[in-house]
Coordinates of C-alpha atoms in Angstrom, one line a residue:
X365 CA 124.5 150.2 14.1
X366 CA 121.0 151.2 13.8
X367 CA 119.2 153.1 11.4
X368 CA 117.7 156.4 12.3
X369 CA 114.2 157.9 12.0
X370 CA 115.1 159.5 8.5
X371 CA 115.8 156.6 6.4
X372 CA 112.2 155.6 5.2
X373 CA 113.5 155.4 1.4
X374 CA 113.8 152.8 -1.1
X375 CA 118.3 151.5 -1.0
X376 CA 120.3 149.1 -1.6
X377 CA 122.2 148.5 1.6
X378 CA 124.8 146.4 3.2
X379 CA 125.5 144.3 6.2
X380 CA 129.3 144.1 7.0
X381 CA 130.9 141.8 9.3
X382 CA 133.7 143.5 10.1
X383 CA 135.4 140.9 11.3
X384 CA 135.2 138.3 8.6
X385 CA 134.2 141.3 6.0
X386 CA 132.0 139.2 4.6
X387 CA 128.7 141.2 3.2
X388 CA 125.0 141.0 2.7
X389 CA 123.4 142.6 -0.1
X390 CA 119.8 143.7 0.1
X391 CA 117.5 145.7 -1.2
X392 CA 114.3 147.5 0.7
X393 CA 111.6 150.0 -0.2
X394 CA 111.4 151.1 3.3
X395 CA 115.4 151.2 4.4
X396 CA 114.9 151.9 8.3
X397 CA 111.8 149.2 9.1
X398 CA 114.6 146.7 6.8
X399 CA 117.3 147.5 9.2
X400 CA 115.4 146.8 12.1
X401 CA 113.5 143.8 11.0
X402 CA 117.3 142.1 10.2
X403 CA 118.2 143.4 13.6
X404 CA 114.8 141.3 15.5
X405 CA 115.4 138.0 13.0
X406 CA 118.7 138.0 13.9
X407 CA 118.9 138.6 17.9
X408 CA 116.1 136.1 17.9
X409 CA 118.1 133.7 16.1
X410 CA 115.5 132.8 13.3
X411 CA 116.8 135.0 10.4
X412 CA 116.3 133.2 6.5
X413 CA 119.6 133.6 5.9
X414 CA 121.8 131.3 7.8
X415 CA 125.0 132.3 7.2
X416 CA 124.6 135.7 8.0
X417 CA 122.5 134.2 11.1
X418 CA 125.8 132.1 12.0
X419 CA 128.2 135.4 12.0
X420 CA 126.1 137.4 14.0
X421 CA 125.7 134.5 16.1
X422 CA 129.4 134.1 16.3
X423 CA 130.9 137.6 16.6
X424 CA 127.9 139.6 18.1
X425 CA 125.9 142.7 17.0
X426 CA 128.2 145.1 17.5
X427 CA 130.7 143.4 15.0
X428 CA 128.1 144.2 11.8
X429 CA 127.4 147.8 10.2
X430 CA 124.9 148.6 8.5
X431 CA 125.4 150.7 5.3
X432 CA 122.9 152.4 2.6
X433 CA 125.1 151.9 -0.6
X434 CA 122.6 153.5 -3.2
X435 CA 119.5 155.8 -2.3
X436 CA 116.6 155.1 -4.8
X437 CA 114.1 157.8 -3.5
X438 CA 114.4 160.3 -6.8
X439 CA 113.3 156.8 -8.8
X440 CA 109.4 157.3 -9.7
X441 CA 107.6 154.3 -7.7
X442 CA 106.3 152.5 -11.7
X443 CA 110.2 152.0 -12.2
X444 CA 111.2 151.2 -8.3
X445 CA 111.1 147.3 -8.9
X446 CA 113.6 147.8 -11.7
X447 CA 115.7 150.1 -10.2
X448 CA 115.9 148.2 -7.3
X449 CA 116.2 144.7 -8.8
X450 CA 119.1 146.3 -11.2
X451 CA 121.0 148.4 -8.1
X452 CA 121.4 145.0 -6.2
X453 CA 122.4 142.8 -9.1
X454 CA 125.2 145.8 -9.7
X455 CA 126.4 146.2 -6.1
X456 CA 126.0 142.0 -5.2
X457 CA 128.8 141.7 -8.2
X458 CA 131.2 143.9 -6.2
X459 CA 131.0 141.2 -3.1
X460 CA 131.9 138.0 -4.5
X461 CA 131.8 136.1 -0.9
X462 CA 128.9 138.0 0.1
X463 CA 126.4 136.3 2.7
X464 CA 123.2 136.2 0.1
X465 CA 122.3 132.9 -0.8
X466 CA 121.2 133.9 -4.4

């Protein structure tokens, strides 16, 4: 999947396998140049996060989506950080076999 033109907002997103269904949890103040920066690591092979390297290595690109979970643009950039860092913390305990490493 990619993400379009008109996502350059602050999100907590997702990156599904939707094979394994196993998830990534991430958060981004820019959610398109995130989505696309994933995308380069990963077809390049040298992504920081080597389990979600391994699946995508494993089952291809086209078995992974890409999802916004919760738009943070109304948030006032002084509280951003906080939103953010509390959004992901929220939505990471929803995916208890996610991919993240912390």
């Amino acid at each position: 999947m990619t993400a379009n033109s008109g996502m350059n907002f602050p999100s907590i997103y997702t990156i599904t396998n939707t094979i394994s269904k196993k998830t990534y949890v991430g958060q981004t103040i820019n959610t398109r140049r995130r989505w696309h920066s994933h995308r380069w690591h990963l077809d390049k092979c040298e992504h920081r996060n080597s389990y979600l390297q391994r699946s995508w290595k494993k089952h291809g690109a086209d078995a992974f989506i890409f999802t916004v979970i919760v738009n943070l643009s109304a948030i006032p950039k002084n509280q951003l950080k906080e939103a953010l860092d509390k959004a992901e913390i929220e939505v990471l305990a929803k995916f208890p076999k996610a991919f993240n490493l912390m």
